[in-house]
Short mmCIF file of C-alpha atoms in Angstrom, two decimals:
data_model
loop_
_atom_site.label_atom_id
_atom_site.label_comp_id
_atom_site.label_asym_id
_atom_site.label_seq_id
_atom_site.Cartn_x
_atom_site.Cartn_y
_atom_site.Cartn_z
CA MET A 1 -0.05 0.08 -0.07
CA MET A 2 1.62 3.24 -1.03
CA CYS A 3 1.43 6.22 1.02
CA ARG A 4 -0.12 9.58 -0.39
CA PRO A 5 2.05 12.15 -1.18
CA MET A 6 2.48 14.94 1.39
CA THR A 7 0.87 18.01 -0.07
CA MET A 8 1.83 21.62 1.15
CA PRO A 9 -1.84 21.81 3.32
CA ARG A 10 -1.44 18.75 4.72
CA LEU A 11 2.10 19.96 5.98
CA LEU A 12 0.49 22.64 7.51
CA ALA A 13 -2.31 20.76 9.24
CA VAL A 14 0.23 18.77 10.83
CA ALA A 15 2.75 21.31 11.52
CA THR A 16 -0.66 23.32 13.56
CA LEU A 17 -1.49 20.34 15.04
CA CYS A 18 1.91 19.87 16.51
CA ALA A 19 2.23 23.27 17.86
CA VAL A 20 -1.14 22.71 19.84
CA ALA A 21 -0.33 19.82 21.12
CA HIS A 22 3.17 21.43 22.53
CA VAL A 23 0.72 24.58 23.67
CA ALA A 24 -1.31 22.28 25.77
CA GLN A 25 2.17 20.12 27.21
CA GLY A 26 3.06 23.08 28.11
CA TYR A 27 -0.02 24.56 30.15
CA GLN A 28 -0.39 20.88 31.92
CA ALA A 29 3.31 21.59 33.03
CA ARG A 30 2.54 24.63 34.52
CA GLY A 31 -0.37 23.22 36.27
CA TYR A 32 -3.13 24.94 34.06
CA GLN A 33 -6.38 24.14 34.47
CA PRO A 34 -9.50 24.89 32.01
CA ARG A 35 -11.98 26.93 32.56
CA THR A 36 -14.71 23.93 33.30
CA ALA A 37 -12.26 22.62 35.92
CA LEU A 38 -12.07 25.84 37.83
CA ARG A 39 -15.65 26.68 37.88
CA ARG A 40 -16.49 23.04 39.06
CA ALA A 41 -13.92 23.55 41.83
CA VAL A 42 -15.29 26.98 42.65
CA ARG A 43 -18.88 25.44 43.02
CA GLN A 44 -17.57 22.60 45.73
CA PRO A 45 -18.83 22.64 49.18
CA LEU A 46 -16.37 23.95 51.80
CA SER A 47 -14.51 21.51 53.71
CA THR A 48 -15.07 21.06 57.58
CA GLU A 49 -11.58 22.47 58.31
CA VAL A 50 -12.63 25.72 56.26
CA VAL A 51 -16.24 25.86 57.89
CA ALA A 52 -14.42 25.49 61.44
CA ALA A 53 -12.10 28.29 60.42
CA ASN A 54 -15.09 30.51 58.95
CA PRO A 55 -17.63 29.97 61.20
CA VAL A 56 -20.25 32.75 59.57
CA ARG A 57 -20.40 30.58 56.80
CA SER A 58 -22.36 26.96 56.53
CA PRO A 59 -21.50 23.91 54.70
CA SER A 60 -25.07 24.47 52.86
CA ALA A 61 -24.33 27.68 51.48
CA LYS A 62 -23.79 28.91 48.25
CA MET A 63 -20.77 29.52 46.86
CA VAL A 64 -20.11 32.84 45.22
CA ILE A 65 -18.65 32.41 41.78
CA PRO A 66 -15.44 34.77 41.50
CA ALA A 67 -14.61 36.63 38.46
CA ASP A 68 -12.65 34.18 35.18
CA PRO A 69 -9.35 34.37 36.59
CA LEU A 70 -8.26 33.22 33.05
CA ARG A 71 -9.76 36.86 31.66
CA ARG A 72 -8.84 40.63 32.85
CA GLU A 73 -11.05 41.67 35.20
CA ALA A 74 -13.01 44.56 34.13
CA VAL A 75 -11.66 48.19 35.68
CA LYS A 76 -14.58 49.79 36.93
CA ARG A 77 -13.49 53.04 38.27
CA GLY A 78 -10.44 53.89 35.55
CA ASN A 79 -12.70 54.76 32.68
CA ARG A 80 -10.06 51.98 30.83
CA TYR A 81 -10.69 50.59 27.49
CA ARG A 82 -11.91 46.75 27.66
CA SER A 83 -10.71 44.46 24.97
CA ASP A 84 -14.49 43.10 24.63
CA ASP A 85 -15.75 46.58 23.94
CA TRP A 86 -14.63 45.81 20.21
CA LEU A 87 -18.16 45.54 18.69
CA ALA A 88 -19.27 48.43 20.27
CA ASN A 89 -16.66 50.67 19.06
CA VAL A 90 -17.21 49.07 15.59
CA LEU A 91 -20.66 49.86 15.72
CA SER A 92 -20.34 53.15 17.15
CA ILE A 93 -18.19 54.26 14.35
CA PRO A 94 -21.25 56.76 12.61
CA ARG A 95 -21.32 58.37 15.70
CA SER A 96 -17.96 58.80 16.01
CA ARG A 97 -16.37 62.67 16.58
CA VAL A 98 -13.46 62.27 14.96
CA LEU A 99 -15.30 60.81 11.81
CA ARG A 100 -17.41 63.69 11.48
CA ARG A 101 -14.39 66.12 11.67
CA ILE A 102 -12.56 64.31 8.96
CA SER A 103 -15.52 63.67 6.65
CA PHE A 104 -14.78 66.25 4.19
CA HIS A 105 -11.34 65.15 3.80
CA LEU A 106 -12.49 61.86 3.48
CA VAL A 107 -15.36 62.06 0.99
CA THR A 108 -13.04 64.05 -0.88
CA ASN A 109 -10.47 61.32 -1.54
CA VAL A 110 -13.11 59.19 -1.99
CA LEU A 111 -14.74 60.68 -5.01
CA TRP A 112 -10.96 61.18 -6.21
CA GLY A 113 -10.60 57.64 -6.13
CA GLY A 114 -13.59 56.90 -8.05
CA LEU A 115 -12.94 59.44 -10.40
CA VAL A 116 -9.79 57.83 -11.17
CA TYR A 117 -11.30 54.17 -11.71
CA PHE A 118 -13.77 55.58 -14.04
CA LEU A 119 -11.00 57.30 -16.11
CA LYS A 120 -8.92 54.23 -15.96
CA ALA A 121 -12.01 52.10 -16.99
CA THR A 122 -12.72 54.39 -19.89
CA ASP A 123 -8.99 54.51 -21.03
CA ARG A 124 -9.13 58.22 -20.51
CA LEU A 125 -6.21 58.42 -18.15
CA ALA A 126 -2.92 56.39 -18.71
CA LEU A 127 -1.33 57.58 -15.86
CA SER A 128 -0.11 55.29 -12.91
CA MET A 129 2.58 55.37 -9.99
CA PRO A 130 5.26 52.72 -9.30
CA VAL A 131 4.83 51.05 -5.83
CA LEU A 132 8.57 51.81 -4.35
CA PRO A 133 8.37 55.68 -4.26
CA HIS A 134 4.89 55.41 -2.54
CA THR A 135 5.74 53.14 0.03
CA MET A 136 9.21 54.76 0.95
CA LEU A 137 7.49 58.06 1.44
CA GLY A 138 4.73 56.07 3.70
CA GLY A 139 7.32 55.11 6.08
CA PHE A 140 8.68 58.89 6.41
CA LEU A 141 4.72 59.74 6.86
CA SER A 142 4.29 57.26 9.98
CA LEU A 143 6.94 58.70 11.53
CA LEU A 144 5.36 62.51 11.04
CA LEU A 145 2.34 61.04 12.47
CA VAL A 146 3.70 59.23 15.27
CA PHE A 147 5.71 62.40 16.39
CA ARG A 148 2.60 64.59 15.83
CA THR A 149 0.31 62.51 18.42
CA ASN A 150 3.21 61.48 20.89
CA SER A 151 3.54 65.36 21.18
CA ALA A 152 -0.34 66.00 21.60
CA TYR A 153 -0.36 62.72 24.06
CA GLY A 154 2.51 64.77 26.32
CA ARG A 155 0.51 67.47 26.61
CA PHE A 156 -2.26 65.59 27.82
CA TRP A 157 -0.29 63.47 30.34
CA GLU A 158 1.27 66.75 31.34
CA ALA A 159 -1.96 68.12 32.08
CA ARG A 160 -3.51 65.42 33.97
CA ILE A 161 -0.50 65.17 36.32
CA LEU A 162 -1.04 68.88 36.90
CA TRP A 163 -4.60 68.69 37.93
CA GLY A 164 -3.56 65.59 40.04
CA GLY A 165 -0.72 67.81 41.91
CA ILE A 166 -3.92 70.22 42.23
CA MET A 167 -5.98 67.56 44.19
CA ASN A 168 -3.30 66.93 46.25
CA THR A 169 -2.61 70.22 47.37
CA CYS A 170 -6.19 71.21 47.87
CA ARG A 171 -6.18 68.20 50.28
CA THR A 172 -3.60 68.83 52.13
CA LEU A 173 -4.57 72.82 52.54
CA ALA A 174 -8.00 71.93 53.54
CA GLN A 175 -6.23 69.49 56.02
CA TYR A 176 -4.01 72.62 57.47
CA GLY A 177 -7.16 74.54 57.84
CA VAL A 178 -9.42 72.45 59.91
CA VAL A 179 -6.22 71.90 62.14
CA HIS A 180 -4.00 74.53 62.38
CA LEU A 181 -5.89 77.47 60.78
CA ARG A 182 -9.75 76.87 62.88
CA PRO A 183 -8.12 77.30 66.31
CA LEU A 184 -6.45 80.38 65.08
CA SER A 185 -9.59 82.08 64.05
CA PRO A 186 -12.53 79.61 62.93
CA ALA A 187 -14.16 82.52 61.05
CA LEU A 188 -11.18 83.13 58.51
CA ALA A 189 -10.70 79.31 58.47
CA ALA A 190 -14.01 79.16 57.04
CA LYS A 191 -13.63 81.83 54.44
CA PHE A 192 -9.57 80.02 53.63
CA LEU A 193 -11.19 76.87 53.20
CA ALA A 194 -14.50 78.45 51.12
CA LEU A 195 -11.75 79.90 48.80
CA LEU A 196 -10.15 76.54 48.58
CA ALA A 197 -13.12 74.85 47.39
CA ALA A 198 -14.04 77.68 44.85
CA PHE A 199 -10.16 77.38 43.04
CA PRO A 200 -10.59 74.10 41.54
CA HIS A 201 -14.33 75.68 39.76
CA ALA A 202 -12.20 78.60 38.76
CA LEU A 203 -9.41 77.23 36.90
CA ALA A 204 -11.59 75.00 35.11
CA HIS A 205 -13.32 77.77 34.20
CA ARG A 206 -10.67 79.55 32.72
CA LEU A 207 -8.90 76.57 31.21
CA VAL A 208 -12.06 75.86 28.83
CA GLU A 209 -12.46 79.63 28.17
CA GLY A 210 -15.68 80.05 29.77
CA LYS A 211 -17.40 77.39 28.28
CA ILE A 212 -18.55 76.14 31.46
CA PRO A 213 -20.19 78.82 33.71
CA LEU A 214 -18.79 80.28 36.89
CA GLN A 215 -20.69 78.61 39.71
CA GLU A 216 -22.09 81.10 42.07
CA ARG A 217 -19.71 79.49 44.86
CA VAL A 218 -16.71 81.19 42.95
CA GLN A 219 -18.46 84.50 42.16
CA LYS A 220 -19.63 85.05 46.28
CA SER A 221 -16.08 84.38 47.51
CA LEU A 222 -14.51 87.46 45.35
CA PRO A 223 -14.81 90.93 45.86
CA LYS A 224 -15.65 93.47 43.32
CA PRO A 225 -13.94 94.21 41.36
CA GLN A 226 -12.55 91.16 39.92
CA TRP A 227 -9.39 90.54 37.72
CA ALA A 228 -9.60 88.77 34.56
CA ASN A 229 -7.82 86.23 36.01
CA ILE A 230 -10.30 84.34 38.22
CA PRO A 231 -8.15 81.79 39.55
CA SER A 232 -5.33 84.01 40.20
CA ASN A 233 -7.70 86.66 42.37
CA VAL A 234 -9.06 83.19 44.57
CA LEU A 235 -5.32 82.66 45.55
CA LEU A 236 -4.60 86.23 46.56
CA GLU A 237 -7.80 86.36 48.47
CA MET A 238 -6.03 83.14 50.32
CA ARG A 239 -2.86 84.98 50.64
CA GLN A 240 -4.96 87.84 52.33
CA VAL A 241 -6.57 85.57 54.23
CA LEU A 242 -3.32 83.77 55.45
CA HIS A 243 -2.24 87.24 56.31
CA ASP A 244 -5.17 88.34 58.44
CA ILE A 245 -4.56 84.90 60.58
CA THR A 246 -1.08 85.65 61.04
CA VAL A 247 -1.83 88.82 62.41
CA ILE A 248 -4.27 86.88 64.56
CA ALA A 249 -1.99 84.73 66.09
CA ALA A 250 0.61 87.22 66.82
CA ASP A 251 -1.80 89.67 68.51
CA LYS A 252 -2.71 86.27 70.48
CA GLN A 253 0.88 85.53 71.16
CA GLU A 254 0.93 82.14 69.51
CA LEU A 255 3.64 82.79 67.30
CA SER A 256 5.83 83.39 70.49
CA LYS A 257 5.28 79.73 71.94
CA GLY A 258 7.42 78.20 69.56
CA LEU A 259 8.66 77.49 65.91
CA ASP A 260 5.46 74.85 65.79
CA ARG A 261 2.97 77.75 64.64
CA ARG A 262 5.20 79.63 62.15
CA LEU A 263 6.23 76.41 60.35
CA GLN A 264 2.66 75.48 59.91
CA LEU A 265 1.53 78.97 59.04
CA ASN A 266 4.45 78.80 56.41
CA GLU A 267 3.92 75.19 55.10
CA VAL A 268 0.46 76.58 54.28
CA ALA A 269 2.12 79.72 52.78
CA LYS A 270 4.07 76.84 50.29
CA ARG A 271 1.30 74.99 49.37
CA VAL A 272 -0.29 77.98 48.02
CA ASP A 273 2.62 78.97 45.81
CA ASN A 274 2.42 75.01 44.51
CA LEU A 275 -1.25 76.22 43.62
CA VAL A 276 0.43 79.34 42.07
CA ASP A 277 2.68 76.98 40.18
CA ASN A 278 0.16 74.73 38.61
CA LEU A 279 -1.66 77.32 37.86
CA GLY A 280 0.89 78.90 35.29
CA ALA A 281 1.75 75.49 33.97
CA CYS A 282 -1.96 74.90 32.93
CA GLU A 283 -1.92 78.27 31.34
CA ARG A 284 1.55 77.51 29.42
CA ILE A 285 -0.20 74.75 27.91
CA LEU A 286 -3.43 76.71 27.13
CA ARG A 287 -1.40 79.48 25.57
CA THR A 288 1.23 77.31 23.87
CA PRO A 289 0.14 74.93 20.87
CA LEU A 290 2.26 72.88 18.60
CA PRO A 291 4.42 74.60 16.11
CA LEU A 292 2.24 75.12 13.04
CA SER A 293 4.83 74.86 10.70
CA TYR A 294 4.84 71.15 11.97
CA SER A 295 1.45 70.29 12.09
CA ARG A 296 0.91 72.10 8.15
CA HIS A 297 3.73 69.90 7.01
CA THR A 298 2.57 66.76 8.29
CA SER A 299 -1.23 67.74 6.60
CA ARG A 300 0.17 68.48 3.40
CA PHE A 301 2.30 65.49 2.92
CA LEU A 302 -0.61 63.42 4.18
CA THR A 303 -3.09 65.03 1.73
CA ILE A 304 -0.54 64.68 -1.36
CA TRP A 305 0.66 60.71 -0.36
CA CYS A 306 -3.52 59.75 -0.19
CA LEU A 307 -4.30 61.57 -3.37
CA GLY A 308 -1.62 59.35 -5.08
CA LEU A 309 -3.36 56.03 -3.38
CA PRO A 310 -5.53 55.58 -6.21
CA LEU A 311 -2.91 55.75 -8.95
CA VAL A 312 -0.77 53.15 -7.17
CA LEU A 313 -3.33 50.28 -6.31
CA GLU A 314 -6.04 50.70 -9.18
CA PRO A 315 -3.49 48.27 -11.48
CA VAL A 316 -3.55 45.72 -8.80
CA LEU A 317 -6.67 45.73 -6.98
CA GLY A 318 -9.03 47.37 -9.76
CA TRP A 319 -12.59 48.69 -8.67
CA MET A 320 -11.64 47.20 -4.88
CA MET A 321 -9.18 50.20 -5.12
CA ILE A 322 -11.96 52.64 -4.03
CA PRO A 323 -13.06 51.05 -0.54
CA ALA A 324 -9.33 50.33 0.16
CA VAL A 325 -8.57 53.91 -0.32
CA ALA A 326 -11.67 54.47 2.14
CA ILE A 327 -10.46 52.69 4.80
CA ILE A 328 -6.70 53.78 4.34
CA CYS A 329 -6.89 57.24 4.57
CA TRP A 330 -9.93 57.03 7.68
CA ALA A 331 -7.30 55.17 9.43
CA LEU A 332 -4.53 57.88 8.76
CA PHE A 333 -6.56 61.06 8.89
CA ALA A 334 -7.74 59.84 12.28
CA ILE A 335 -4.63 59.40 13.78
CA GLU A 336 -3.89 62.93 12.70
CA GLU A 337 -7.46 64.31 13.79
CA ILE A 338 -6.60 62.36 17.30
CA GLY A 339 -3.29 64.58 17.85
CA HIS A 340 -4.96 67.62 16.97
CA LEU A 341 -7.92 66.81 19.77
CA ILE A 342 -5.80 65.98 22.42
CA GLU A 343 -3.43 68.83 21.99
CA MET A 344 -5.96 70.70 23.64
CA PRO A 345 -6.11 68.84 26.85
CA PHE A 346 -8.47 70.78 28.39
CA VAL A 347 -12.22 70.04 27.28
CA PRO A 348 -15.53 70.50 29.79
CA SER A 349 -16.82 67.22 30.93
CA LEU A 350 -20.36 67.91 29.14
CA ASN A 351 -18.94 68.11 25.84
CA PRO A 352 -21.72 69.12 23.41
CA VAL A 353 -20.33 67.22 20.64
CA ALA A 354 -19.41 63.83 22.26
CA ASP A 355 -20.39 60.46 20.96
CA GLU A 356 -22.84 60.01 23.87
CA GLY A 357 -24.92 62.76 26.02
CA THR A 358 -24.23 63.01 29.34
CA ASP A 359 -25.90 63.91 32.43
CA ILE A 360 -25.56 66.98 35.16
CA ALA A 361 -26.93 68.03 38.16
CA ASP A 362 -28.15 71.53 38.61
CA GLU A 363 -26.34 74.82 38.91
CA GLY A 364 -26.40 74.88 42.71
CA SER A 365 -25.87 71.09 43.25
CA LYS A 366 -22.39 70.31 44.92
CA ARG A 367 -21.79 67.17 43.61
CA PHE A 368 -21.40 66.27 39.91
CA ASN A 369 -23.77 63.78 38.60
CA PRO A 370 -21.12 61.08 36.38
CA PRO A 371 -22.38 60.48 32.73
CA LYS A 372 -24.14 57.53 31.86
CA ASN A 373 -21.20 55.97 30.13
CA PRO A 374 -18.16 56.94 32.31
CA ASN A 375 -15.71 56.46 29.29
CA GLN A 376 -16.71 59.47 27.89
CA LEU A 377 -15.04 61.51 30.16
CA TYR A 378 -11.57 61.13 28.96
CA SER A 379 -12.49 60.10 24.90
CA TYR A 380 -10.75 63.68 23.89
CA GLY A 381 -9.03 65.57 27.08
CA VAL A 382 -9.08 65.90 30.90
CA PRO A 383 -12.51 66.63 31.86
CA VAL A 384 -11.52 69.78 34.41
CA GLU A 385 -15.46 69.96 35.40
CA VAL A 386 -15.31 66.34 37.04
CA LEU A 387 -12.16 67.11 38.57
CA ALA A 388 -12.76 70.24 39.80
CA ALA A 389 -16.37 68.85 41.23
CA THR A 390 -14.54 66.18 42.86
CA ILE A 391 -11.70 68.32 44.43
CA CYS A 392 -14.50 70.80 45.84
CA GLY A 393 -16.52 67.72 47.43
CA GLU A 394 -13.02 66.57 48.72
CA VAL A 395 -12.56 69.83 50.44
CA GLU A 396 -16.16 70.53 51.89
CA ASP A 397 -15.90 67.12 53.71
CA ILE A 398 -12.53 67.66 55.32
CA ALA A 399 -14.03 71.26 56.31
CA SER A 400 -17.44 69.63 57.72
CA THR A 401 -15.38 67.80 60.37
CA ASP A 402 -14.74 69.05 63.81
CA TYR A 403 -10.69 68.89 63.83
CA GLY A 404 -9.42 72.07 65.25
CA THR A 405 -12.70 72.77 67.22
CA LYS A 406 -10.75 72.38 70.35
CA GLU A 407 -7.24 73.46 70.88
#
C-alpha cells in the first residue's frame, strides 16, 4: 500500500496540530486547569476545616463564583478601554466625533479614487505611479504622524499630572485649614476653606475659556472688582486670609509659643505657592500650541500621499481600490485628527459634541452627576469640570469635620 504524498496544506495542518499539542503540554506542566474545571472546583462545598475557621459560613451556603481568573478583570473605576468592547466600538463608528471632523477630507479622497477608476476604465487616463516611491514616502509619513500624536499625548498627560498635583495640594491645604488655622480663627479658616473649594471651579472655567458657567460659590467668594484671571484672584484672597490669620496669631502671642505655629503657617503659604505654579503650568499648555509649521507640513504631506494612493492601487486592485482607499485614508486621517483633538487637553466634561450624551446636576448642587457612560470623560482630553467637582467635594468633606474646634 503506497502512502499518499504530503502536500503543502497537509504539511501545514500537521505542523499546526503539533504546535497545539506542544502548547497544551506546556500548560499542563505549569498546572493549568481549563475553565470548566476551575468553575467546578469553585462550586464544590467548603470542607470541614474551612467551615470551622469561618463559622459565619455554613457548608450549605451557596458559593459565590468569582470572576474568571483567565480573563482580565473589568476596570470599574479607571474608565479604561476593555478588549471586549471591540464590537461596540465598531458599531459606534458612525457616531464618532473623529469621523465627523475628517468626513470632508475623507469623502474628497474617496471621490477622487472613484474618478481615477472611471478614467482608467474608460481609457481616458494612462497615468500610474510605481509602488516603491509611494512605499518609501509612507514610512516617512508614519514617523511624522507618530511624532505629532506623541507630542499631543505628552500635553494631555502633563495636564493630567498637573490636576493630580492640584488635587493633592487642595487636600493638604484643607487638612491644614481645619487642624492648624481653625484654632486661631474659625471665621477666617472657614473663609480660607471656601476659597480653596472655589479655586478648582475657577481654574476649570479659565482653562476651557468660559465654556462652563462660573459657579455661584466662586462669585460669592471674590470681592469686586475682579481680575480677568479669576483663579489668580482666588489665590490672592487666600493669601490675604492667611495674612490676617498670621496677624491674629501674633496678637494672641501664638507665634511666641514656639516654632510650630510659624512652621505650620509657612507650610500653608508654600502650598498656596504650589497652586500658583500649577496655575501657571496649565496656562502655559493652554496658550502654547504645537508649532504650526509642523502641523501644516504633516497635513500637506498626508494629503498628497493619499491623493497618489488611487494611482498606485488601481492597477493591482481594480474597482476594489475605492474601498481600500477609503479605509486607508480613514485610518490615517483619524490618527492625525486625534493628535489635533488631544493637543488641547482641557475640555468641558459635558462636551456637546461627544459621542453620547451626559447628565449633570443643577447649578446649585455640590456634587457632579457622572455621565451614563464614564468612558466619555476621557475621550478627548482631561475632564476639568469633573475633577474640579471632585476636589471641591473633598475639601468640603474635610471642612465639615470637627477637627480644630478644640485646642
